[in-house]
mmCIF file of C-alpha atoms and ligand atoms in Angstrom:
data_model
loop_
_atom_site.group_PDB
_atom_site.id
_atom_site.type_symbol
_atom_site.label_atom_id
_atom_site.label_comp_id
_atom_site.label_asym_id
_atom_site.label_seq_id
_atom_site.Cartn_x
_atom_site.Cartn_y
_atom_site.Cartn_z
ATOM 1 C CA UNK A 287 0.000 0.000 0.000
ATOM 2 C CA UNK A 288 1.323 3.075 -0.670
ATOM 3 C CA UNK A 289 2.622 5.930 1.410
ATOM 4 C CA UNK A 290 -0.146 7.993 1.555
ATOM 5 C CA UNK A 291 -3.381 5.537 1.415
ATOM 6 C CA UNK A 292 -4.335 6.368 5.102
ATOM 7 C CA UNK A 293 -5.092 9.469 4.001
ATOM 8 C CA UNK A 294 -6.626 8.891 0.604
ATOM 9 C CA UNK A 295 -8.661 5.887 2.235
ATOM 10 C CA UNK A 296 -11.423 8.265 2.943
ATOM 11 C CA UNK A 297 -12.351 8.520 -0.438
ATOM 12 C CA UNK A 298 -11.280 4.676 -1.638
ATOM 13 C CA UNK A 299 -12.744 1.591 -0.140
ATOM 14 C CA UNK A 300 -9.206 0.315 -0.434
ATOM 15 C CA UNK A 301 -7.264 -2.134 -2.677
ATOM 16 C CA UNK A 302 -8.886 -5.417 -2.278
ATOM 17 C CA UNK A 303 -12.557 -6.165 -2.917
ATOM 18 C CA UNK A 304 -12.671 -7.948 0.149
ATOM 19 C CA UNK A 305 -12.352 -4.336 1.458
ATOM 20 C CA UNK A 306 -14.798 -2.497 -0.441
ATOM 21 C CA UNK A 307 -17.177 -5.147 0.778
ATOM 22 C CA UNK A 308 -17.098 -4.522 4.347
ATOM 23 C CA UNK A 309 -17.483 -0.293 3.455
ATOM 24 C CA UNK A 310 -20.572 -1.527 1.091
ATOM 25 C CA UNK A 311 -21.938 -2.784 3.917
ATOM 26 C CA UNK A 312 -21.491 0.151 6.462
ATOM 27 C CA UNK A 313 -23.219 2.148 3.487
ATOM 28 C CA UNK A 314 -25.628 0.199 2.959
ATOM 29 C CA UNK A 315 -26.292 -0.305 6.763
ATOM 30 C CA UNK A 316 -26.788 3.990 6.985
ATOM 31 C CA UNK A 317 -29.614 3.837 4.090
ATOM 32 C CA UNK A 318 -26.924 4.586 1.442
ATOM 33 C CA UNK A 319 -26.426 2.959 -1.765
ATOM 34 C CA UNK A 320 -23.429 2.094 -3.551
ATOM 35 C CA UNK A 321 -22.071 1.951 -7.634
ATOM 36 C CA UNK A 322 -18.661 -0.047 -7.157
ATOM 37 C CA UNK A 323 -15.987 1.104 -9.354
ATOM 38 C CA UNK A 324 -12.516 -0.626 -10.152
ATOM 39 C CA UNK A 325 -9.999 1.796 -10.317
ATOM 40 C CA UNK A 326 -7.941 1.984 -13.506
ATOM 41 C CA UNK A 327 -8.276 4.249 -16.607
ATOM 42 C CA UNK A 328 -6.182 4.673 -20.025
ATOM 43 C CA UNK A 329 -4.709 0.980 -19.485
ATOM 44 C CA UNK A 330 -1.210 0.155 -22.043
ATOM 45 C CA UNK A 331 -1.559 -3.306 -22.237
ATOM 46 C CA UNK A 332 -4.081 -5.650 -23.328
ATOM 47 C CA UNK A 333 -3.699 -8.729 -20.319
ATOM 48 C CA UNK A 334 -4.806 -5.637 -17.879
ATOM 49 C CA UNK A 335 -7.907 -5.146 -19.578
ATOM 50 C CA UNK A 336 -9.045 -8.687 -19.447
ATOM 51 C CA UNK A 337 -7.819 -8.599 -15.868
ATOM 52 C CA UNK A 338 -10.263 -5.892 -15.415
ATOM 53 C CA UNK A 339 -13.314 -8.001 -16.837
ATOM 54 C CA UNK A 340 -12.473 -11.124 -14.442
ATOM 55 C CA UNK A 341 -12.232 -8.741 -11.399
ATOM 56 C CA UNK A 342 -15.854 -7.206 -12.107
ATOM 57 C CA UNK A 343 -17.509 -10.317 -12.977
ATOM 58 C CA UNK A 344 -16.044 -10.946 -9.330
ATOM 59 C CA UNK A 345 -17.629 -7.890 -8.081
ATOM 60 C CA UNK A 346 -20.810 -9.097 -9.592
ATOM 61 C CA UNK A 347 -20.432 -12.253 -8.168
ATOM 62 C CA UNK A 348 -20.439 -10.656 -4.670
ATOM 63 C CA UNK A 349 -22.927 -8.270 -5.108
ATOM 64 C CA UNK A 350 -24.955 -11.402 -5.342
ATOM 65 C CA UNK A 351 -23.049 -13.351 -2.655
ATOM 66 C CA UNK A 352 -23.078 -10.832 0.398
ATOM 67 C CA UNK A 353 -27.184 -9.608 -1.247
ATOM 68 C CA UNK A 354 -24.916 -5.781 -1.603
ATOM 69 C CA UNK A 355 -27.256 -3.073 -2.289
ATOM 70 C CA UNK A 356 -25.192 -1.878 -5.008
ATOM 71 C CA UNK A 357 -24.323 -1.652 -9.337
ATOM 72 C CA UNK A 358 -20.979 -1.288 -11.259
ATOM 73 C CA UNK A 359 -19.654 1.801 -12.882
ATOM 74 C CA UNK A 360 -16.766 1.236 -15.326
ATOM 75 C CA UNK A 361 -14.367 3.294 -17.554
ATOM 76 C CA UNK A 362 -14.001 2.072 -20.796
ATOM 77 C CA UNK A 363 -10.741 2.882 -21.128
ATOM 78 C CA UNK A 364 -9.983 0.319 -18.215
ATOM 79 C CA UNK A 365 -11.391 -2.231 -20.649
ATOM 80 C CA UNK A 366 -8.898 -0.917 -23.548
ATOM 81 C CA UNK A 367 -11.127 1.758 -25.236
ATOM 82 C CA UNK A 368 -7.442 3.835 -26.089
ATOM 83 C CA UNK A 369 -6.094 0.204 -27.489
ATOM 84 C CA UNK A 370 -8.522 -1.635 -29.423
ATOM 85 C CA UNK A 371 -12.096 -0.539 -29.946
ATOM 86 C CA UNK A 372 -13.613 -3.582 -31.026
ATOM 87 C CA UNK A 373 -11.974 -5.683 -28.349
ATOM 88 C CA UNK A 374 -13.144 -3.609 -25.721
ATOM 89 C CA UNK A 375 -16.777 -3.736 -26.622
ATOM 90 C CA UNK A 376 -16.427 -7.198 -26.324
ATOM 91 C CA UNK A 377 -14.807 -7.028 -22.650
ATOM 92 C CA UNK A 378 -17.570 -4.181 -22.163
ATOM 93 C CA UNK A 379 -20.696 -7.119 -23.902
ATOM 94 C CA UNK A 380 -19.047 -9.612 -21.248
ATOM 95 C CA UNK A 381 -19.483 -7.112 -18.183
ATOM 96 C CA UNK A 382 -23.056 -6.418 -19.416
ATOM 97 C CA UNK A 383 -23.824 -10.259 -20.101
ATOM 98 C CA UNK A 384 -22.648 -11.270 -16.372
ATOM 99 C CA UNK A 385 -24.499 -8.526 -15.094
ATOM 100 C CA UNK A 386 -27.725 -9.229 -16.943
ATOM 101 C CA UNK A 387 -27.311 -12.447 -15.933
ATOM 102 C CA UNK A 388 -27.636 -11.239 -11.768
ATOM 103 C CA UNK A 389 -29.838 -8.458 -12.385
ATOM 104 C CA UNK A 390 -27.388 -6.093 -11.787
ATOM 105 C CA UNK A 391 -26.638 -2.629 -13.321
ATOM 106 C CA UNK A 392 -23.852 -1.406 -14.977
ATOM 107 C CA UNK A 393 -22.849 2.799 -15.511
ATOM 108 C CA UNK A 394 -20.203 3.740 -18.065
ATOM 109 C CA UNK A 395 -18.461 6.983 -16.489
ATOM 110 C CA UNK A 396 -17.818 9.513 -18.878
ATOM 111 C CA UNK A 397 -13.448 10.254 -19.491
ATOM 112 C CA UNK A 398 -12.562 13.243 -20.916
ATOM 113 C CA UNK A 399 -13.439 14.590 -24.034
ATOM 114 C CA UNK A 400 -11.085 12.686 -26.712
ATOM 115 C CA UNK A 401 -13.599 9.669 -25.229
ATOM 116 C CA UNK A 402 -16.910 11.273 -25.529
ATOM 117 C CA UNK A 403 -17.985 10.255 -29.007
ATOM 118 C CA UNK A 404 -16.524 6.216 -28.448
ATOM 119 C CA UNK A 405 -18.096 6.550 -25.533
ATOM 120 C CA UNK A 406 -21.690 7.276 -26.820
ATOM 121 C CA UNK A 407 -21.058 5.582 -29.634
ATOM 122 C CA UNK A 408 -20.543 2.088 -27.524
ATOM 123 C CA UNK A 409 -23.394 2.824 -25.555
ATOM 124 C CA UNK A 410 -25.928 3.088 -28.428
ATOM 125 C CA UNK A 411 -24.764 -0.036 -30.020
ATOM 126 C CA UNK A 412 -25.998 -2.061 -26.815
ATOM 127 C CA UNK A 413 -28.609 -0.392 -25.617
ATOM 128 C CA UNK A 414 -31.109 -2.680 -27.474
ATOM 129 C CA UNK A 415 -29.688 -5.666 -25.646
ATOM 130 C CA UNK A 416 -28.952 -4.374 -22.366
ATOM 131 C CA UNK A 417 -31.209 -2.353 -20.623
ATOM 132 C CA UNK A 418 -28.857 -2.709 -17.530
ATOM 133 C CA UNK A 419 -26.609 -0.143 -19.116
ATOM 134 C CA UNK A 420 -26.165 3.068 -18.748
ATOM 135 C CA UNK A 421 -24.107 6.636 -19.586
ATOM 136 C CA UNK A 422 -23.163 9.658 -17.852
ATOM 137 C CA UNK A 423 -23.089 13.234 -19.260
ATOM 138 C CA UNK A 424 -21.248 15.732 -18.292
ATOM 139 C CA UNK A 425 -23.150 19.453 -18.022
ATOM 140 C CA UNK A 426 -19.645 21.102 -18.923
ATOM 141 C CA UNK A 427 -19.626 20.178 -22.381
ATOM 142 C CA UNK A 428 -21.116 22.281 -24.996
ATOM 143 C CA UNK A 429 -22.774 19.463 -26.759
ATOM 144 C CA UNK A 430 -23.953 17.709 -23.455
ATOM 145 C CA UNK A 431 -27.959 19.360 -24.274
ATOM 146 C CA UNK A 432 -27.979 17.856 -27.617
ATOM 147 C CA UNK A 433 -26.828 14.626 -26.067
ATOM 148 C CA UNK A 434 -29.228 14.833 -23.339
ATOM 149 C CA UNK A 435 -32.026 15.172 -26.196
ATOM 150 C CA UNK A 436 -30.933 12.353 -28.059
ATOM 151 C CA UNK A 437 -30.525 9.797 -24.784
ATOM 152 C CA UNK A 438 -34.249 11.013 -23.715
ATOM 153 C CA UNK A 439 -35.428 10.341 -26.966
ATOM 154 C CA UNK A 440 -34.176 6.305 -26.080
ATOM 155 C CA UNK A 441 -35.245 6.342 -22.729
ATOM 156 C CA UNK A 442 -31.521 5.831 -21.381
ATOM 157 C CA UNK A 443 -30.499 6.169 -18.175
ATOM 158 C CA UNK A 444 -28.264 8.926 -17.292
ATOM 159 C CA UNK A 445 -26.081 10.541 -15.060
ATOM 160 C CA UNK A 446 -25.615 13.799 -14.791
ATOM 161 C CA UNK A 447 -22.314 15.798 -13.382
ATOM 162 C CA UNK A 448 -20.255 18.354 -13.587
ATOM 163 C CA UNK A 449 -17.393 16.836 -15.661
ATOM 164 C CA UNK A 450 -14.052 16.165 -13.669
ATOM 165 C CA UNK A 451 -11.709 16.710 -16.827
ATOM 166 C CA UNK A 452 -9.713 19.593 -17.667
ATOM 167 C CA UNK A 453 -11.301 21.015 -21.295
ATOM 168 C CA UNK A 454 -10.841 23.878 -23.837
ATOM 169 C CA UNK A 455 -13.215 26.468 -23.856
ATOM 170 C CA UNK A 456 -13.987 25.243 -27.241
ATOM 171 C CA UNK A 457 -15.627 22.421 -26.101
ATOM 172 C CA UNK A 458 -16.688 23.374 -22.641
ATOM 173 C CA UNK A 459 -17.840 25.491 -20.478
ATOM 174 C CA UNK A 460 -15.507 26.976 -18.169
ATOM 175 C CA UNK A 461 -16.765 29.333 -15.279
ATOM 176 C CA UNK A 462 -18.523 27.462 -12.000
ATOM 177 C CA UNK A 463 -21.581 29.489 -12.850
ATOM 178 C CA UNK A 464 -22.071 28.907 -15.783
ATOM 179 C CA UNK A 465 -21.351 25.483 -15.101
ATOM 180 C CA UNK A 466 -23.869 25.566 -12.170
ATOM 181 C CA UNK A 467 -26.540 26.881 -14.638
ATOM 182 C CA UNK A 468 -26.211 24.251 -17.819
ATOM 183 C CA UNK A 469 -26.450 21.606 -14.785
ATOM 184 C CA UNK A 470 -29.688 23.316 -13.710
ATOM 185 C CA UNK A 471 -31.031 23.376 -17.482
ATOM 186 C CA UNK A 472 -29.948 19.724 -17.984
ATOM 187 C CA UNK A 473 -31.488 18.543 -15.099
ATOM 188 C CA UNK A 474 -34.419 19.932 -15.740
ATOM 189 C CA UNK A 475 -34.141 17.862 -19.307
ATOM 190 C CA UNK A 476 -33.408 14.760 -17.258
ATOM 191 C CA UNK A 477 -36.095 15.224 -14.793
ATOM 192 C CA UNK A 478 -38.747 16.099 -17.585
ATOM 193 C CA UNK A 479 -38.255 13.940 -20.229
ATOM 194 C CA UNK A 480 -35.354 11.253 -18.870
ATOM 195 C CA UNK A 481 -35.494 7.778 -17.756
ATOM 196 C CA UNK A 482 -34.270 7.766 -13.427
ATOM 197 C CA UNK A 483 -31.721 9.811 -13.570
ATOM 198 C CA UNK A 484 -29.202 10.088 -11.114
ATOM 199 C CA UNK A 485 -27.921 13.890 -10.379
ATOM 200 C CA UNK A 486 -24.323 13.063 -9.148
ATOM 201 C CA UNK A 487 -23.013 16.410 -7.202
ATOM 202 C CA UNK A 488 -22.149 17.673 -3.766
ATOM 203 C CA UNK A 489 -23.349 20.911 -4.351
ATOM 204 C CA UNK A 490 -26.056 21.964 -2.182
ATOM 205 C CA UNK A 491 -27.805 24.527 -4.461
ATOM 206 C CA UNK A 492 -27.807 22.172 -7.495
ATOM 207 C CA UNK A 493 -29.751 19.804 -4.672
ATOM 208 C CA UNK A 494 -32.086 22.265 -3.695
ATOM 209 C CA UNK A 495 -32.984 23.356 -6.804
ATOM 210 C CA UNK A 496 -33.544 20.014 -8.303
ATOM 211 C CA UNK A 497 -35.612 18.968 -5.290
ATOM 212 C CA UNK A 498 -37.651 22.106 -5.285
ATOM 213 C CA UNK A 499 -38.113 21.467 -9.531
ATOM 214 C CA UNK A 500 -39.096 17.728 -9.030
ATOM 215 C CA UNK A 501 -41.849 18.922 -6.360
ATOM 216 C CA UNK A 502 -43.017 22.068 -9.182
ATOM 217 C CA UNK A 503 -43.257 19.130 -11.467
ATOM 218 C CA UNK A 504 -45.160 16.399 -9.267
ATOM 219 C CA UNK A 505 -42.143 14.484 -9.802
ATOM 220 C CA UNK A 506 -41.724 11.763 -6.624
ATOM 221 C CA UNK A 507 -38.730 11.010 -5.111
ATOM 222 C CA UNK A 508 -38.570 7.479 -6.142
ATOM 223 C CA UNK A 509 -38.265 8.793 -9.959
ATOM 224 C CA UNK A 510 -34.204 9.865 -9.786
ATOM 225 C CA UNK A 511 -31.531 9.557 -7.348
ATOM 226 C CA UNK A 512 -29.028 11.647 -5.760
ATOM 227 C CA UNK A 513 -25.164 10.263 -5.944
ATOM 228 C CA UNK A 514 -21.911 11.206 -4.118
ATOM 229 C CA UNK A 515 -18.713 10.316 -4.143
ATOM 230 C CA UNK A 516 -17.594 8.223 -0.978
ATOM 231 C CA UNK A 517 -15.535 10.504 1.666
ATOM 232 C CA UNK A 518 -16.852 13.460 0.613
ATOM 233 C CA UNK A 519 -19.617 15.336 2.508
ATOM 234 C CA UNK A 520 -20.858 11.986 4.599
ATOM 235 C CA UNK A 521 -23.422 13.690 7.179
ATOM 236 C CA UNK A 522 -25.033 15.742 3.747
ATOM 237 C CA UNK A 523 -25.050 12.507 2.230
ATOM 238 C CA UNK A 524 -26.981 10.992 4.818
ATOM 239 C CA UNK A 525 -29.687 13.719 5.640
ATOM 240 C CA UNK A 526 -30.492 13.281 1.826
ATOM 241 C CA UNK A 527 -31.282 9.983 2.358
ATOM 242 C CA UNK A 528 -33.274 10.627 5.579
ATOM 243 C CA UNK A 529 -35.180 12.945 3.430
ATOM 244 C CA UNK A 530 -36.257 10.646 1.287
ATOM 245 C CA UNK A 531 -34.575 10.858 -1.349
ATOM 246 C CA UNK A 532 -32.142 7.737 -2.646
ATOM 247 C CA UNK A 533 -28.276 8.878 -2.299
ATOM 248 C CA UNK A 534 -26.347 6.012 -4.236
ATOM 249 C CA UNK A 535 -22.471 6.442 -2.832
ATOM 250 C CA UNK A 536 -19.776 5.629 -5.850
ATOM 251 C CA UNK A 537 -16.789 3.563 -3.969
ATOM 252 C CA UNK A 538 -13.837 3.346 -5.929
ATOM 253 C CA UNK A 539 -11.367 0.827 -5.377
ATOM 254 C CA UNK A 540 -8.112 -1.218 -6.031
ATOM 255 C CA UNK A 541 -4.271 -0.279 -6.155
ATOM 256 C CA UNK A 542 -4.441 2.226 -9.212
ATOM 257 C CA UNK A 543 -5.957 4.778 -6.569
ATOM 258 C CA UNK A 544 -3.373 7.970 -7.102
ATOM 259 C CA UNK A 545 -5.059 9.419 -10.363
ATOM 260 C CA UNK A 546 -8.483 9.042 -8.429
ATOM 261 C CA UNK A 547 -7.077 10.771 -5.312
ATOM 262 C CA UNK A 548 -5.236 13.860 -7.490
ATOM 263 C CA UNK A 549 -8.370 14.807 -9.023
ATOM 264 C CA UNK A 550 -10.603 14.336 -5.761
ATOM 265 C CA UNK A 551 -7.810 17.081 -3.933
ATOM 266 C CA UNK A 552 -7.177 18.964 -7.104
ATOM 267 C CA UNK A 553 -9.322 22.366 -7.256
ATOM 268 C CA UNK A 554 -11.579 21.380 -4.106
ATOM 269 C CA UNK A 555 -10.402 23.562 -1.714
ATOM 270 C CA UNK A 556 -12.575 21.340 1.209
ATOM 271 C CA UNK A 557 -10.660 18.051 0.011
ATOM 272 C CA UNK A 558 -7.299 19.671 -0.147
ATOM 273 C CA UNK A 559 -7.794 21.070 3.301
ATOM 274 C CA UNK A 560 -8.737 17.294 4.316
ATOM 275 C CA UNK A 561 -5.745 16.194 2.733
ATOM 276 C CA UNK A 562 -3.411 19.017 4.345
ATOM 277 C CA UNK A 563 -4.645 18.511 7.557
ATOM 278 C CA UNK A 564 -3.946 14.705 8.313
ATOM 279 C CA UNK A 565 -0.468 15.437 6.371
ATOM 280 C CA UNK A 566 0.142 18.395 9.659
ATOM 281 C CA UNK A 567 -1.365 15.917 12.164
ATOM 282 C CA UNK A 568 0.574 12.579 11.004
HETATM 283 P P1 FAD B 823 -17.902 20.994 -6.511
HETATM 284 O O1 FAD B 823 -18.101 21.777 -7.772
HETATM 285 O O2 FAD B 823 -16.561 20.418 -6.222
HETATM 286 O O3 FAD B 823 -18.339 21.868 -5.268
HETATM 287 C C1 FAD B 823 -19.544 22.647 -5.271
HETATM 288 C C2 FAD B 823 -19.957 22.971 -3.853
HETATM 289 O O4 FAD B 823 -20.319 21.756 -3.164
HETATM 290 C C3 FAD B 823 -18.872 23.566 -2.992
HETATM 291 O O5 FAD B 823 -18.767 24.941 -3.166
HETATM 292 C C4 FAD B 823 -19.365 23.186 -1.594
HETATM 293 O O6 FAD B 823 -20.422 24.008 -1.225
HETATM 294 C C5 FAD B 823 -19.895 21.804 -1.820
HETATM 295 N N1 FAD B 823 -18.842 20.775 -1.578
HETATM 296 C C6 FAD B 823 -18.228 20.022 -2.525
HETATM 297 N N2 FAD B 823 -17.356 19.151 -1.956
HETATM 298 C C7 FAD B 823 -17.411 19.375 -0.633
HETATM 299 C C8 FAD B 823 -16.733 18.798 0.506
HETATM 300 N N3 FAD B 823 -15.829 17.819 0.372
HETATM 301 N N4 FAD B 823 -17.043 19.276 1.739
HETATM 302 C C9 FAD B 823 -17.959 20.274 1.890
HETATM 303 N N5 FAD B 823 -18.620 20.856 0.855
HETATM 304 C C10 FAD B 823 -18.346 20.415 -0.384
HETATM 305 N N6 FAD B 823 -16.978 13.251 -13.574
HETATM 306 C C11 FAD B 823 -16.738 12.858 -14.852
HETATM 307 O O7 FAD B 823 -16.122 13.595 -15.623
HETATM 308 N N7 FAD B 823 -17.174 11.633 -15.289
HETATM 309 C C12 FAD B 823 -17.884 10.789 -14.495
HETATM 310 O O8 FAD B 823 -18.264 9.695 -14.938
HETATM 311 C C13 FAD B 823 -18.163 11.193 -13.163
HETATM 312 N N8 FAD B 823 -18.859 10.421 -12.319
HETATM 313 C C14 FAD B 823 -19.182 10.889 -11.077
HETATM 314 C C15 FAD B 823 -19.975 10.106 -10.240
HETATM 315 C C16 FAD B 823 -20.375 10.601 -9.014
HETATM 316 C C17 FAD B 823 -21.248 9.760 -8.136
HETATM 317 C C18 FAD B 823 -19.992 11.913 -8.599
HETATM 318 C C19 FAD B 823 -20.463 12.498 -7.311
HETATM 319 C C20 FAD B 823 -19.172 12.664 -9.405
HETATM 320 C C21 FAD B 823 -18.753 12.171 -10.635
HETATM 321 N N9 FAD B 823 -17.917 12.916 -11.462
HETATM 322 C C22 FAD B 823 -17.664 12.471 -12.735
HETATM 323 C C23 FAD B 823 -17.240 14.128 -10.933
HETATM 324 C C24 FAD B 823 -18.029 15.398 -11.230
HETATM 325 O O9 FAD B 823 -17.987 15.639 -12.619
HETATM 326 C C25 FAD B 823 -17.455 16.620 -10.488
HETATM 327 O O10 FAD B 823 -16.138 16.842 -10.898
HETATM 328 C C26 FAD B 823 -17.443 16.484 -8.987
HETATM 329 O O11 FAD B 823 -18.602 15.855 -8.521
HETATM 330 C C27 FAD B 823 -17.337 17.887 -8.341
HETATM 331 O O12 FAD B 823 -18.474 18.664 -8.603
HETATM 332 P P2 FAD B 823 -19.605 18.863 -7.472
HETATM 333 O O13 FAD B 823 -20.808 19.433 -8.119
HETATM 334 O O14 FAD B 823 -19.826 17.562 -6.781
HETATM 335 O O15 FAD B 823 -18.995 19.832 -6.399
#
């Protein structure tokens, strides 16, 4: 384990999945949900992207096993997206097959923008078969509305956040604000028009605003979900849930956890004071 992991293990469920399991089940035990990723992105060879299948048809295996209130969500460049296309929609079809298999769902996150076309494009090809799929959008990107359209239009399953990737104005959107308002405009899409979403944010004013829009609308709460990621804001996470509302936590984990951890402490000032402070006290 590396040098740093007892700090970054409050937002990674650790390197084994024997670990994850037993903070699964602490979640699960507060009313919280859980998506279980594997950590790993923009793999180089091919053996680690079959590795990658076999580990989450283990994950699958105990979701089942330990009755886990939880899904997957996957990158597809852990399954080779940057390497071989066609091979990876296999890996992906494999994932999708076990999980259909349990009843289980599976989320493909959204990567940065170089990945945003493969990304869809993947999706769409399997949507017809698996109906335990589903996409995320991010509200950064210019084209995200169009997207949004075109997903309702299919009755996918989306979720919606900020985007975590650095992109050129170009292609995104670049002040908080602004940010904070095509969320708003998208979620209103979502919430309209969509199939469950799940709003994924920490930001109380996106909250409030979609809660007070899905009451305007006579939308219940059991029609979307509210997701977090785990470590970060635990006590908001859980007077969600007490609310009413579902809060599904996303638990990363495995040994590939530095990326993960850089952009979790990387322009959040209340992460990086997290981070600073245990580094003072240890
Ligand atoms: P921020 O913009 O970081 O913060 C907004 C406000 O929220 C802050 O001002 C503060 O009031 C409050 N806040 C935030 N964090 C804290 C804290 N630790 N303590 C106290 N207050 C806090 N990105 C992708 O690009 N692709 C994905 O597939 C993807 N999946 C995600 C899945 C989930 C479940 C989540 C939660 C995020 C995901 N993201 C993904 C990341 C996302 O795009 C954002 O980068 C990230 O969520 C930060 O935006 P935010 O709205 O949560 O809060």
């Amino acid at each position: 384990m590396g040098r740093f992991f007892f700090i970054a293990k409050r937002f990674i469920a650790g390197e084994s999945i024997e670990n994850a399991v037993i903070v699964v089940k602490a979640l699960n035990q507060l009313d919280l949900d859980v998506t279980l990723n594997l950590l790993g992105e923009g793999i180089k060879q091919p053996e680690q992207a079959e590795s990658a299948v076999q580990n989450y048809i283990a994950v699958l295996d105990k979701i089942c096993d330990e009755d886990l209130r939880a899904n997957i969500s996957l990158k597809l460049t852990h399954l080779g997206l940057n390497i071989d296309e066609e091979k990876c929609l296999e890996h992906l079809c494999q994932i999708l097959e076990a999980a259909k298999e349990r009843n289980l769902f599976v989320r493909l996150d959204m990567e940065g923008s170089l990945y945003t076309q493969q990304t869809l494009d993947i999706f769409y090809s399997l949507v017809d078969s698996y109906s335990n799929a589903g996409v995320v959008i991010q509200a950064m990107l210019l084209r995200s509305p169009h997207d949004i359209f075109v997903l309702n239009k299919i009755g996918a399953s989306v979720r919606l956040c900020k985007g975590s990737y650095r992109e050129p104005s170009e292609l995104a959107v670049q002040k908080m604000p602004n940010i904070r308002s095509a969320y708003l405009s998208m979620a209103e899409q979502l919430l309209k028009d969509g199939n469950y979403p799940a709003f994924a944010t920490h930001d109380d004013y996106l909250i409030d605003k979609i809660i007070s829009y899905a009451e305007e609308l006579g939308i219940s709460s059991n029609q979307f979900e509210f997701q977090m990621l785990l470590g970060l804001r635990p006590n908001f996470q859980q007077e969600i849930s007490r609310r009413g509302y579902r809060m599904r936590i996303y638990v990363p984990c495995g040994p590939e956890w530095m990326n993960y951890f850089y952009r979790r402490i990387r322009g959040n000032r209340e992460n990086l004071w997290f981070v600073l402070r245990n580094l003072i006290r240890s």
